[in-house]
Structure formats: structure tokens, C-alpha cells
Amino acid sequence: MKSEFFIPKSHPRYYSLKIREKLVEGFKKGIVPIEGLIAQGRGETFDYILGEKTLKPAIKSIKAAAALFLLAKHPVISVNGNSAALVPEEIIKLAEIVGAKIEVNLFYRTKKREEKIKKLLLSLGADIILGVGKDASATIPKLMSERRKVDPRGIFKADVVFVPLEDGDRTESLIKMGKKVIAIDLNPFSRTAQKATITIVDNIVRAMPELIKLSQKFKNYSQQKLKSILKNYDNKIILKEMIEAIEKRLTSKAAN
Ligand code: PTJ
């Protein structure tokens, strides 16, 4: 179900428009909820301000995320509609490299959409997808949204949960359960960004290939080296650096 509209490569916003098209296609296929298009719009705003590139603090977060993944005993990648539409192959690749399970977990949960996302990931080579239908039989305590329903083999028992593009109601609950949370969120002010153990403030389409690359590289590192990468990481400092980067960019734009 490709877009009927032609986007010329010469268009100054070609890449951004192509990402948008992926989400629209995902929406038409029943993978992305209509609210997911709004979420992308919010992300685009921050990306525009950041200059649509991966900034240095984000690279530090990606390195720490790779280290945490590789040190984890039960890492799980939580997939929603937007991440399934934008980076399905990358999710599978990352899971392979770091030995993570993949679980579908939706805020706007419907049986149909869960099944479609599972089918998409299986068709791209994933071997098992958790969290769909009756498999989501465990509950995240004190969480009221549909995201509370999780798989006992997956998010429920995970020590590290990766939540690319989250809506903010779950990260805090996962942290309270004693888990470590890695988030990708272009908005450094969001609740998810503020509460996660590691926040990658970057576009998911740029961050995922970098995370795959560094996870592959770090696989050769000793546990001690991975631990020291984590020890030197401070998420509060990273968020501060990202907010300062936004401030700097806005100030320089205002001066021109
Ligand atoms: O598939 P579901 O039912 O689980 O629903 C998924 C959405 C994304 C609709 C749901 O989680 C939601 O409503 O999310 P929010 O509250 O809009 O938050 C999404 C966050 O992701 C916002 O802080 C955006 O800035 C950020 N974001 C959006 N697009 C990108 C992004 N961050 C990185 N890369 C993007 N491409």
C-alpha cells in the first residue's frame, strides 16, 4: 500500500517526508493508530529544532544503551505501532545481536492491531513475538492503561526494557518494579525521557542503526568494560546537554 503521492528527491524535506509516508502506510495497513500520526508530528517538531541529526549526547546514550543491553540477563524490546512501522527490521536485528525478546505492547490496544504487528515482525524473520492476546497475562502494578498487560515471559520478568516511542505512562511503573528502561524520545521534556534509565534523544530512524552498530561492536568488549561505560553515564547530564543544545540552536536561529 504505497503512497499515491510522488515526493521528489530534490525536496529539501525529502527524508522527513519519506518517514511520514512510512507512518501513513502503517496507518493504512492497520499497524499505526491514528494517534500515532500525531505523535510523529510532535517528534518532527523536536527533530526540526535539533537540526535533524544525531547529536553528541545522543551518541553517549546509544553507547550506554548498547552496554546495558549486553549486560542484561532478560532484555526485552517493547514494540508499538509507530516503531513497528518505522523500524521493524532494525528491531529484529537488534534483538538478535543483544539476545533480546520482542514483545508487542500497545497503548491503543486492539486485538487486530496486535496480530498485525506480530504478523509483520514474523514475516520479516522474528522467531517469536510475545505479548499478543492471551499471552499478555501478567500485569504491571498500579498502571491503569492497556500497557499494563504484559507477557510473563517478557516484559514482566525483564531486567531491561527498551521502550522506543513511549507515551509516558509506563516507564515510571517499570522503574518502580526494579527494571532498567532504555527510551528513544525526541522530546527531552517528556515523562518517559525524564524517568528512563537511559534516554536516547534522537529520531528512532537514525538511532536504531547506530544502536545496532555499537551493540555489534561492544559484543567483543569485556563485562568490565561494559560496566565502566555504564558507570560513567549520567542520564540527567545527557538530558541537560540536549536541552542546552536546543537552547543554543534556537538562540543562533534568533540571531540570524
Ligand atoms: O501503538 P500504540 O497504541 O502503543 O500507540 C503509540 C503512540 C506513539 C501513539 C503512543 O505511545 C502515544 O500517544 O505517544 P505520545 O504520547 O504521543 O508520545 C510519543 C513520543 O515519541 C513523543 O514524546 C514524541 O516526541 C516522540 N516521537 C515521535 N516520533 C518520534 C519520536 N521520538 C523519536 N523518533 C521519532 N520518529
PDB file of C-alpha atoms and ligand atoms in Angstrom:
ATOM      1  CA  MET A   1       0.000   0.000   0.000  1.00  0.00           C
ATOM      2  CA  LYS A   2       2.481   2.594  -1.208  1.00  0.00           C
ATOM      3  CA  SER A   3       1.753   6.311  -1.157  1.00  0.00           C
ATOM      4  CA  GLU A   4      -0.019   7.614  -4.242  1.00  0.00           C
ATOM      5  CA  PHE A   5       1.991  10.833  -3.992  1.00  0.00           C
ATOM      6  CA  PHE A   6       5.390  11.358  -5.559  1.00  0.00           C
ATOM      7  CA  ILE A   7       7.996  13.072  -3.395  1.00  0.00           C
ATOM      8  CA  PRO A   8      10.914  14.410  -5.468  1.00  0.00           C
ATOM      9  CA  LYS A   9      14.355  13.564  -4.058  1.00  0.00           C
ATOM     10  CA  SER A  10      15.333  17.194  -4.509  1.00  0.00           C
ATOM     11  CA  HIS A  11      12.711  18.295  -1.999  1.00  0.00           C
ATOM     12  CA  PRO A  12      14.520  19.929   0.967  1.00  0.00           C
ATOM     13  CA  ARG A  13      12.432  17.878   3.383  1.00  0.00           C
ATOM     14  CA  TYR A  14      12.640  14.619   1.382  1.00  0.00           C
ATOM     15  CA  TYR A  15      13.807  12.342   4.231  1.00  0.00           C
ATOM     16  CA  SER A  16      11.348  13.741   6.734  1.00  0.00           C
ATOM     17  CA  LEU A  17       8.511  13.325   4.226  1.00  0.00           C
ATOM     18  CA  LYS A  18       9.571   9.740   3.497  1.00  0.00           C
ATOM     19  CA  ILE A  19       9.428   8.897   7.217  1.00  0.00           C
ATOM     20  CA  ARG A  20       5.972  10.451   7.337  1.00  0.00           C
ATOM     21  CA  GLU A  21       4.929   8.258   4.414  1.00  0.00           C
ATOM     22  CA  LYS A  22       6.055   5.123   6.274  1.00  0.00           C
ATOM     23  CA  LEU A  23       3.722   6.018   9.120  1.00  0.00           C
ATOM     24  CA  VAL A  24       0.848   6.791   6.770  1.00  0.00           C
ATOM     25  CA  GLU A  25       1.402   3.388   5.113  1.00  0.00           C
ATOM     26  CA  GLY A  26       1.491   1.793   8.583  1.00  0.00           C
ATOM     27  CA  PHE A  27      -1.779   3.531   9.387  1.00  0.00           C
ATOM     28  CA  LYS A  28      -3.418   2.323   6.173  1.00  0.00           C
ATOM     29  CA  LYS A  29      -2.275  -1.229   6.925  1.00  0.00           C
ATOM     30  CA  GLY A  30      -3.776  -1.040  10.427  1.00  0.00           C
ATOM     31  CA  ILE A  31      -0.433  -1.092  12.265  1.00  0.00           C
ATOM     32  CA  VAL A  32      -0.276   2.540  13.406  1.00  0.00           C
ATOM     33  CA  PRO A  33      -3.203   4.114  15.293  1.00  0.00           C
ATOM     34  CA  ILE A  34      -4.391   7.496  14.035  1.00  0.00           C
ATOM     35  CA  GLU A  35      -2.922   8.984  17.238  1.00  0.00           C
ATOM     36  CA  GLY A  36       0.461   7.668  16.080  1.00  0.00           C
ATOM     37  CA  LEU A  37       0.437  10.229  13.272  1.00  0.00           C
ATOM     38  CA  ILE A  38       0.021  12.989  15.838  1.00  0.00           C
ATOM     39  CA  ALA A  39       2.851  11.511  17.914  1.00  0.00           C
ATOM     40  CA  GLN A  40       5.107  11.615  14.839  1.00  0.00           C
ATOM     41  CA  GLY A  41       4.194  15.291  14.363  1.00  0.00           C
ATOM     42  CA  ARG A  42       5.330  16.064  17.886  1.00  0.00           C
ATOM     43  CA  GLY A  43       8.565  14.184  17.286  1.00  0.00           C
ATOM     44  CA  GLU A  44       9.159  16.018  13.987  1.00  0.00           C
ATOM     45  CA  THR A  45       8.929  19.358  15.760  1.00  0.00           C
ATOM     46  CA  PHE A  46      11.728  18.439  18.127  1.00  0.00           C
ATOM     47  CA  ASP A  47      13.748  16.895  15.318  1.00  0.00           C
ATOM     48  CA  TYR A  48      13.439  20.087  13.295  1.00  0.00           C
ATOM     49  CA  ILE A  49      14.742  22.105  16.240  1.00  0.00           C
ATOM     50  CA  LEU A  50      17.603  19.652  16.794  1.00  0.00           C
ATOM     51  CA  GLY A  51      18.652  20.054  13.173  1.00  0.00           C
ATOM     52  CA  GLU A  52      17.570  16.519  12.174  1.00  0.00           C
ATOM     53  CA  LYS A  53      20.853  14.951  13.153  1.00  0.00           C
ATOM     54  CA  THR A  54      22.162  12.718  15.913  1.00  0.00           C
ATOM     55  CA  LEU A  55      23.840  14.978  18.449  1.00  0.00           C
ATOM     56  CA  LYS A  56      26.812  14.051  20.638  1.00  0.00           C
ATOM     57  CA  PRO A  57      24.822  13.472  23.844  1.00  0.00           C
ATOM     58  CA  ALA A  58      22.599  11.027  21.936  1.00  0.00           C
ATOM     59  CA  ILE A  59      25.680   9.056  20.876  1.00  0.00           C
ATOM     60  CA  LYS A  60      26.681   8.784  24.554  1.00  0.00           C
ATOM     61  CA  SER A  61      23.190   7.463  25.352  1.00  0.00           C
ATOM     62  CA  ILE A  62      23.357   4.977  22.498  1.00  0.00           C
ATOM     63  CA  LYS A  63      26.702   3.688  23.792  1.00  0.00           C
ATOM     64  CA  ALA A  64      25.300   3.301  27.313  1.00  0.00           C
ATOM     65  CA  ALA A  65      22.192   1.592  25.906  1.00  0.00           C
ATOM     66  CA  ALA A  66      24.317  -0.906  23.981  1.00  0.00           C
ATOM     67  CA  ALA A  67      26.327  -1.652  27.144  1.00  0.00           C
ATOM     68  CA  LEU A  68      23.183  -2.085  29.246  1.00  0.00           C
ATOM     69  CA  PHE A  69      21.601  -4.384  26.670  1.00  0.00           C
ATOM     70  CA  LEU A  70      24.693  -6.572  26.576  1.00  0.00           C
ATOM     71  CA  LEU A  71      24.902  -6.773  30.373  1.00  0.00           C
ATOM     72  CA  ALA A  72      21.212  -7.606  30.749  1.00  0.00           C
ATOM     73  CA  LYS A  73      20.015 -11.108  31.637  1.00  0.00           C
ATOM     74  CA  HIS A  74      16.487 -10.741  30.241  1.00  0.00           C
ATOM     75  CA  PRO A  75      16.334  -7.776  27.868  1.00  0.00           C
ATOM     76  CA  VAL A  76      13.030  -7.111  26.102  1.00  0.00           C
ATOM     77  CA  ILE A  77      12.204  -4.781  23.225  1.00  0.00           C
ATOM     78  CA  SER A  78       8.698  -3.368  23.561  1.00  0.00           C
ATOM     79  CA  VAL A  79       7.101  -2.651  20.182  1.00  0.00           C
ATOM     80  CA  ASN A  80       4.214  -0.300  19.465  1.00  0.00           C
ATOM     81  CA  GLY A  81       2.562   0.798  16.237  1.00  0.00           C
ATOM     82  CA  ASN A  82       4.973   3.605  15.362  1.00  0.00           C
ATOM     83  CA  SER A  83       8.139   1.604  15.989  1.00  0.00           C
ATOM     84  CA  ALA A  84       6.745  -1.350  14.007  1.00  0.00           C
ATOM     85  CA  ALA A  85       6.018   0.938  11.063  1.00  0.00           C
ATOM     86  CA  LEU A  86       9.311   2.831  11.141  1.00  0.00           C
ATOM     87  CA  VAL A  87      11.998   0.311  12.093  1.00  0.00           C
ATOM     88  CA  PRO A  88      10.709  -3.294  12.011  1.00  0.00           C
ATOM     89  CA  GLU A  89      13.865  -4.827  10.503  1.00  0.00           C
ATOM     90  CA  GLU A  90      16.084  -2.913  12.910  1.00  0.00           C
ATOM     91  CA  ILE A  91      14.090  -4.172  15.909  1.00  0.00           C
ATOM     92  CA  ILE A  92      14.638  -7.763  14.797  1.00  0.00           C
ATOM     93  CA  LYS A  93      18.325  -7.191  14.083  1.00  0.00           C
ATOM     94  CA  LEU A  94      18.935  -5.544  17.461  1.00  0.00           C
ATOM     95  CA  ALA A  95      17.090  -8.351  19.261  1.00  0.00           C
ATOM     96  CA  GLU A  96      19.337 -10.886  17.542  1.00  0.00           C
ATOM     97  CA  ILE A  97      22.559  -9.077  18.444  1.00  0.00           C
ATOM     98  CA  VAL A  98      21.788  -8.423  22.104  1.00  0.00           C
ATOM     99  CA  GLY A  99      19.718 -11.566  22.699  1.00  0.00           C
ATOM    100  CA  ALA A 100      16.512  -9.676  23.485  1.00  0.00           C
ATOM    101  CA  LYS A 101      12.930 -10.883  23.296  1.00  0.00           C
ATOM    102  CA  ILE A 102      10.405  -8.862  21.316  1.00  0.00           C
ATOM    103  CA  GLU A 103       7.027  -8.053  22.853  1.00  0.00           C
ATOM    104  CA  VAL A 104       4.112  -6.146  21.353  1.00  0.00           C
ATOM    105  CA  ASN A 105       2.714  -3.659  23.866  1.00  0.00           C
ATOM    106  CA  LEU A 106       0.133  -1.134  22.751  1.00  0.00           C
ATOM    107  CA  PHE A 107      -1.416   1.885  24.386  1.00  0.00           C
ATOM    108  CA  TYR A 108      -4.374   1.863  21.981  1.00  0.00           C
ATOM    109  CA  ARG A 109      -4.596  -1.894  22.206  1.00  0.00           C
ATOM    110  CA  THR A 110      -6.813  -3.782  19.814  1.00  0.00           C
ATOM    111  CA  LYS A 111      -6.621  -7.491  19.067  1.00  0.00           C
ATOM    112  CA  LYS A 112      -6.474  -6.793  15.346  1.00  0.00           C
ATOM    113  CA  ARG A 113      -3.536  -4.398  15.566  1.00  0.00           C
ATOM    114  CA  GLU A 114      -1.572  -6.650  17.935  1.00  0.00           C
ATOM    115  CA  GLU A 115      -1.983  -9.536  15.497  1.00  0.00           C
ATOM    116  CA  LYS A 116      -0.964  -7.390  12.519  1.00  0.00           C
ATOM    117  CA  ILE A 117       2.211  -6.201  14.225  1.00  0.00           C
ATOM    118  CA  LYS A 118       3.060  -9.762  15.258  1.00  0.00           C
ATOM    119  CA  LYS A 119       2.471 -10.992  11.715  1.00  0.00           C
ATOM    120  CA  LEU A 120       4.618  -8.213  10.252  1.00  0.00           C
ATOM    121  CA  LEU A 121       7.549  -8.988  12.563  1.00  0.00           C
ATOM    122  CA  LEU A 122       7.274 -12.733  11.969  1.00  0.00           C
ATOM    123  CA  SER A 123       7.185 -12.144   8.195  1.00  0.00           C
ATOM    124  CA  LEU A 124      10.434 -10.189   8.499  1.00  0.00           C
ATOM    125  CA  GLY A 125      12.234 -13.017  10.298  1.00  0.00           C
ATOM    126  CA  ALA A 126      11.477 -12.702  14.018  1.00  0.00           C
ATOM    127  CA  ASP A 127      11.067 -16.156  15.530  1.00  0.00           C
ATOM    128  CA  ILE A 128       8.812 -15.432  18.495  1.00  0.00           C
ATOM    129  CA  ILE A 129       6.711 -12.414  19.375  1.00  0.00           C
ATOM    130  CA  LEU A 130       5.434 -12.086  22.925  1.00  0.00           C
ATOM    131  CA  GLY A 131       2.578 -10.151  24.479  1.00  0.00           C
ATOM    132  CA  VAL A 132      -0.196 -10.794  21.982  1.00  0.00           C
ATOM    133  CA  GLY A 133      -3.718 -11.750  23.091  1.00  0.00           C
ATOM    134  CA  LYS A 134      -3.819 -14.204  25.983  1.00  0.00           C
ATOM    135  CA  ASP A 135      -0.022 -14.177  26.206  1.00  0.00           C
ATOM    136  CA  ALA A 136      -0.246 -10.790  27.939  1.00  0.00           C
ATOM    137  CA  SER A 137      -1.480 -12.416  31.134  1.00  0.00           C
ATOM    138  CA  ALA A 138       0.667 -10.544  33.672  1.00  0.00           C
ATOM    139  CA  THR A 139       0.053  -7.020  34.959  1.00  0.00           C
ATOM    140  CA  ILE A 140       2.316  -4.082  35.668  1.00  0.00           C
ATOM    141  CA  PRO A 141       1.207  -2.978  39.155  1.00  0.00           C
ATOM    142  CA  LYS A 142      -0.609   0.349  39.584  1.00  0.00           C
ATOM    143  CA  LEU A 143      -0.749   1.066  35.864  1.00  0.00           C
ATOM    144  CA  MET A 144      -4.230   1.735  34.534  1.00  0.00           C
ATOM    145  CA  SER A 145      -3.665   1.901  30.760  1.00  0.00           C
ATOM    146  CA  GLU A 146      -3.741  -1.036  28.361  1.00  0.00           C
ATOM    147  CA  ARG A 147       0.038  -1.062  28.545  1.00  0.00           C
ATOM    148  CA  ARG A 148      -0.293  -2.741  31.953  1.00  0.00           C
ATOM    149  CA  LYS A 149      -0.931  -6.095  30.254  1.00  0.00           C
ATOM    150  CA  VAL A 150       2.386  -7.802  29.671  1.00  0.00           C
ATOM    151  CA  ASP A 151       3.784 -11.224  28.931  1.00  0.00           C
ATOM    152  CA  PRO A 152       5.117 -13.121  31.985  1.00  0.00           C
ATOM    153  CA  ARG A 153       7.950 -14.462  29.793  1.00  0.00           C
ATOM    154  CA  GLY A 154       8.791 -10.986  28.505  1.00  0.00           C
ATOM    155  CA  ILE A 155       8.370  -7.510  29.984  1.00  0.00           C
ATOM    156  CA  PHE A 156       7.123  -8.877  33.312  1.00  0.00           C
ATOM    157  CA  LYS A 157      10.335 -10.745  34.058  1.00  0.00           C
ATOM    158  CA  ALA A 158      12.712  -8.476  32.122  1.00  0.00           C
ATOM    159  CA  ASP A 159      15.575  -6.710  33.845  1.00  0.00           C
ATOM    160  CA  VAL A 160      15.989  -4.248  30.947  1.00  0.00           C
ATOM    161  CA  VAL A 161      13.088  -2.967  28.841  1.00  0.00           C
ATOM    162  CA  PHE A 162      13.595  -0.953  25.668  1.00  0.00           C
ATOM    163  CA  VAL A 163      10.685   1.408  25.002  1.00  0.00           C
ATOM    164  CA  PRO A 164      11.194   3.290  21.755  1.00  0.00           C
ATOM    165  CA  LEU A 165       8.487   5.943  21.333  1.00  0.00           C
ATOM    166  CA  GLU A 166       6.582   5.657  24.564  1.00  0.00           C
ATOM    167  CA  ASP A 167       3.656   7.771  25.730  1.00  0.00           C
ATOM    168  CA  GLY A 168       4.943   8.203  29.238  1.00  0.00           C
ATOM    169  CA  ASP A 169       2.583   6.291  31.469  1.00  0.00           C
ATOM    170  CA  ARG A 170       4.643   3.143  31.793  1.00  0.00           C
ATOM    171  CA  THR A 171       8.327   3.985  32.267  1.00  0.00           C
ATOM    172  CA  GLU A 172       7.867   5.082  35.864  1.00  0.00           C
ATOM    173  CA  SER A 173       5.951   1.883  36.688  1.00  0.00           C
ATOM    174  CA  LEU A 174       8.662  -0.270  35.141  1.00  0.00           C
ATOM    175  CA  ILE A 175      11.332   1.561  37.131  1.00  0.00           C
ATOM    176  CA  LYS A 176       9.296   1.022  40.312  1.00  0.00           C
ATOM    177  CA  MET A 177       9.320  -2.701  39.508  1.00  0.00           C
ATOM    178  CA  GLY A 178      13.130  -2.534  39.656  1.00  0.00           C
ATOM    179  CA  LYS A 179      13.706  -2.672  35.916  1.00  0.00           C
ATOM    180  CA  LYS A 180      16.050  -0.539  33.869  1.00  0.00           C
ATOM    181  CA  VAL A 181      14.444   1.314  30.975  1.00  0.00           C
ATOM    182  CA  ILE A 182      16.024   2.474  27.728  1.00  0.00           C
ATOM    183  CA  ALA A 183      13.909   5.009  25.820  1.00  0.00           C
ATOM    184  CA  ILE A 184      14.150   6.743  22.474  1.00  0.00           C
ATOM    185  CA  ASP A 185      12.286  10.034  22.531  1.00  0.00           C
ATOM    186  CA  LEU A 186      12.901  13.204  20.568  1.00  0.00           C
ATOM    187  CA  ASN A 187      11.271  15.177  23.348  1.00  0.00           C
ATOM    188  CA  PRO A 188      13.754  15.534  26.240  1.00  0.00           C
ATOM    189  CA  PHE A 189      10.994  17.044  28.420  1.00  0.00           C
ATOM    190  CA  SER A 190       8.629  14.091  28.187  1.00  0.00           C
ATOM    191  CA  ARG A 191       7.874  11.982  31.244  1.00  0.00           C
ATOM    192  CA  THR A 192       9.414   8.957  29.582  1.00  0.00           C
ATOM    193  CA  ALA A 193      12.589  10.869  28.764  1.00  0.00           C
ATOM    194  CA  GLN A 194      12.841  12.177  32.313  1.00  0.00           C
ATOM    195  CA  LYS A 195      12.137   8.863  34.041  1.00  0.00           C
ATOM    196  CA  ALA A 196      14.068   6.386  31.881  1.00  0.00           C
ATOM    197  CA  THR A 197      17.425   4.970  32.961  1.00  0.00           C
ATOM    198  CA  ILE A 198      18.874   5.851  29.559  1.00  0.00           C
ATOM    199  CA  THR A 199      17.172   8.294  27.185  1.00  0.00           C
ATOM    200  CA  ILE A 200      18.263   8.485  23.577  1.00  0.00           C
ATOM    201  CA  VAL A 201      17.044  11.878  22.380  1.00  0.00           C
ATOM    202  CA  ASP A 202      17.109  11.214  18.672  1.00  0.00           C
ATOM    203  CA  ASN A 203      14.875  10.142  15.821  1.00  0.00           C
ATOM    204  CA  ILE A 204      14.246   6.410  16.022  1.00  0.00           C
ATOM    205  CA  VAL A 205      15.135   6.027  12.343  1.00  0.00           C
ATOM    206  CA  ARG A 206      18.646   7.389  12.963  1.00  0.00           C
ATOM    207  CA  ALA A 207      19.162   5.956  16.453  1.00  0.00           C
ATOM    208  CA  MET A 208      18.352   2.328  15.655  1.00  0.00           C
ATOM    209  CA  PRO A 209      21.078   1.747  13.020  1.00  0.00           C
ATOM    210  CA  GLU A 210      23.609   3.379  15.358  1.00  0.00           C
ATOM    211  CA  LEU A 211      22.450   1.240  18.279  1.00  0.00           C
ATOM    212  CA  ILE A 212      22.769  -1.876  16.131  1.00  0.00           C
ATOM    213  CA  LYS A 213      26.259  -0.886  15.003  1.00  0.00           C
ATOM    214  CA  LEU A 214      27.523  -0.155  18.510  1.00  0.00           C
ATOM    215  CA  SER A 215      25.878  -3.230  20.054  1.00  0.00           C
ATOM    216  CA  GLN A 216      27.646  -5.356  17.456  1.00  0.00           C
ATOM    217  CA  LYS A 217      30.958  -3.659  18.245  1.00  0.00           C
ATOM    218  CA  PHE A 218      30.504  -3.854  22.028  1.00  0.00           C
ATOM    219  CA  LYS A 219      29.819  -7.575  21.853  1.00  0.00           C
ATOM    220  CA  ASN A 220      33.596  -8.001  21.831  1.00  0.00           C
ATOM    221  CA  TYR A 221      34.011  -5.925  24.991  1.00  0.00           C
ATOM    222  CA  SER A 222      34.562  -7.469  28.412  1.00  0.00           C
ATOM    223  CA  GLN A 223      31.839  -7.225  31.083  1.00  0.00           C
ATOM    224  CA  GLN A 224      34.181  -4.941  32.991  1.00  0.00           C
ATOM    225  CA  LYS A 225      34.485  -2.536  30.066  1.00  0.00           C
ATOM    226  CA  LEU A 226      30.715  -2.517  29.536  1.00  0.00           C
ATOM    227  CA  LYS A 227      30.191  -1.832  33.241  1.00  0.00           C
ATOM    228  CA  SER A 228      32.600   1.068  33.148  1.00  0.00           C
ATOM    229  CA  ILE A 229      30.717   2.630  30.196  1.00  0.00           C
ATOM    230  CA  LEU A 230      27.556   2.487  32.306  1.00  0.00           C
ATOM    231  CA  LYS A 231      29.272   3.763  35.432  1.00  0.00           C
ATOM    232  CA  ASN A 232      30.372   6.888  33.604  1.00  0.00           C
ATOM    233  CA  TYR A 233      26.904   7.554  32.234  1.00  0.00           C
ATOM    234  CA  ASP A 234      24.508  10.035  33.832  1.00  0.00           C
ATOM    235  CA  ASN A 235      21.105  10.430  32.185  1.00  0.00           C
ATOM    236  CA  LYS A 236      20.391  13.730  33.959  1.00  0.00           C
ATOM    237  CA  ILE A 237      23.533  15.240  32.442  1.00  0.00           C
ATOM    238  CA  ILE A 238      22.592  13.944  28.980  1.00  0.00           C
ATOM    239  CA  LEU A 239      19.116  15.475  29.192  1.00  0.00           C
ATOM    240  CA  LYS A 240      20.631  18.735  30.347  1.00  0.00           C
ATOM    241  CA  GLU A 241      23.057  18.687  27.405  1.00  0.00           C
ATOM    242  CA  MET A 242      20.203  18.036  24.975  1.00  0.00           C
ATOM    243  CA  ILE A 243      18.134  20.903  26.383  1.00  0.00           C
ATOM    244  CA  GLU A 244      21.186  23.152  26.154  1.00  0.00           C
ATOM    245  CA  ALA A 245      21.658  22.065  22.522  1.00  0.00           C
ATOM    246  CA  ILE A 246      18.050  23.087  21.797  1.00  0.00           C
ATOM    247  CA  GLU A 247      18.599  26.412  23.548  1.00  0.00           C
ATOM    248  CA  LYS A 248      21.806  27.035  21.584  1.00  0.00           C
ATOM    249  CA  ARG A 249      20.168  26.261  18.268  1.00  0.00           C
ATOM    250  CA  LEU A 250      17.163  28.471  18.961  1.00  0.00           C
ATOM    251  CA  THR A 251      19.415  31.323  20.091  1.00  0.00           C
ATOM    252  CA  SER A 252      21.564  31.071  16.964  1.00  0.00           C
ATOM    253  CA  LYS A 253      18.450  30.971  14.750  1.00  0.00           C
ATOM    254  CA  ALA A 254      17.038  34.004  16.508  1.00  0.00           C
ATOM    255  CA  ALA A 255      20.292  35.883  15.900  1.00  0.00           C
ATOM    256  CA  ASN A 256      20.069  35.318  12.114  1.00  0.00           C
TER     257      ASN A 256
HETATM  258  O1  PTJ B   1       0.851   1.912  19.067  1.00  0.00           O
HETATM  259  P1  PTJ B   1       0.339   2.404  20.388  1.00  0.00           P
HETATM  260  O2  PTJ B   1      -1.137   2.099  20.558  1.00  0.00           O
HETATM  261  O3  PTJ B   1       1.130   1.873  21.556  1.00  0.00           O
HETATM  262  O4  PTJ B   1       0.454   3.995  20.424  1.00  0.00           O
HETATM  263  C1  PTJ B   1       1.717   4.571  20.192  1.00  0.00           C
HETATM  264  C2  PTJ B   1       1.714   6.114  20.352  1.00  0.00           C
HETATM  265  C3  PTJ B   1       3.071   6.618  19.858  1.00  0.00           C
HETATM  266  C4  PTJ B   1       0.583   6.696  19.520  1.00  0.00           C
HETATM  267  C5  PTJ B   1       1.508   6.455  21.819  1.00  0.00           C
HETATM  268  O5  PTJ B   1       2.511   5.850  22.575  1.00  0.00           O
HETATM  269  C6  PTJ B   1       1.467   7.965  22.061  1.00  0.00           C
HETATM  270  O6  PTJ B   1       0.421   8.597  22.037  1.00  0.00           O
HETATM  271  O7  PTJ B   1       2.658   8.537  22.276  1.00  0.00           O
HETATM  272  P2  PTJ B   1       2.901  10.105  22.626  1.00  0.00           P
HETATM  273  O8  PTJ B   1       2.347  10.414  23.983  1.00  0.00           O
HETATM  274  O9  PTJ B   1       2.455  10.962  21.505  1.00  0.00           O
HETATM  275  O10 PTJ B   1       4.465  10.141  22.760  1.00  0.00           O
HETATM  276  C7  PTJ B   1       5.321   9.746  21.746  1.00  0.00           C
HETATM  277  C8  PTJ B   1       6.690  10.381  21.976  1.00  0.00           C
HETATM  278  O11 PTJ B   1       7.543   9.940  20.945  1.00  0.00           O
HETATM  279  C9  PTJ B   1       6.660  11.926  21.913  1.00  0.00           C
HETATM  280  O12 PTJ B   1       7.409  12.445  23.011  1.00  0.00           O
HETATM  281  C10 PTJ B   1       7.374  12.264  20.594  1.00  0.00           C
HETATM  282  O13 PTJ B   1       8.156  13.423  20.679  1.00  0.00           O
HETATM  283  C11 PTJ B   1       8.257  11.044  20.378  1.00  0.00           C
HETATM  284  N1  PTJ B   1       8.480  10.724  18.961  1.00  0.00           N
HETATM  285  C12 PTJ B   1       7.576  10.754  17.958  1.00  0.00           C
HETATM  286  N2  PTJ B   1       8.129  10.351  16.797  1.00  0.00           N
HETATM  287  C13 PTJ B   1       9.421  10.056  17.069  1.00  0.00           C
HETATM  288  C14 PTJ B   1       9.648  10.287  18.460  1.00  0.00           C
HETATM  289  N3  PTJ B   1      10.834  10.058  19.043  1.00  0.00           N
HETATM  290  C15 PTJ B   1      11.833   9.554  18.247  1.00  0.00           C
HETATM  291  N4  PTJ B   1      11.673   9.301  16.917  1.00  0.00           N
HETATM  292  C16 PTJ B   1      10.501   9.534  16.293  1.00  0.00           C
HETATM  293  N5  PTJ B   1      10.355   9.280  14.993  1.00  0.00           N
END
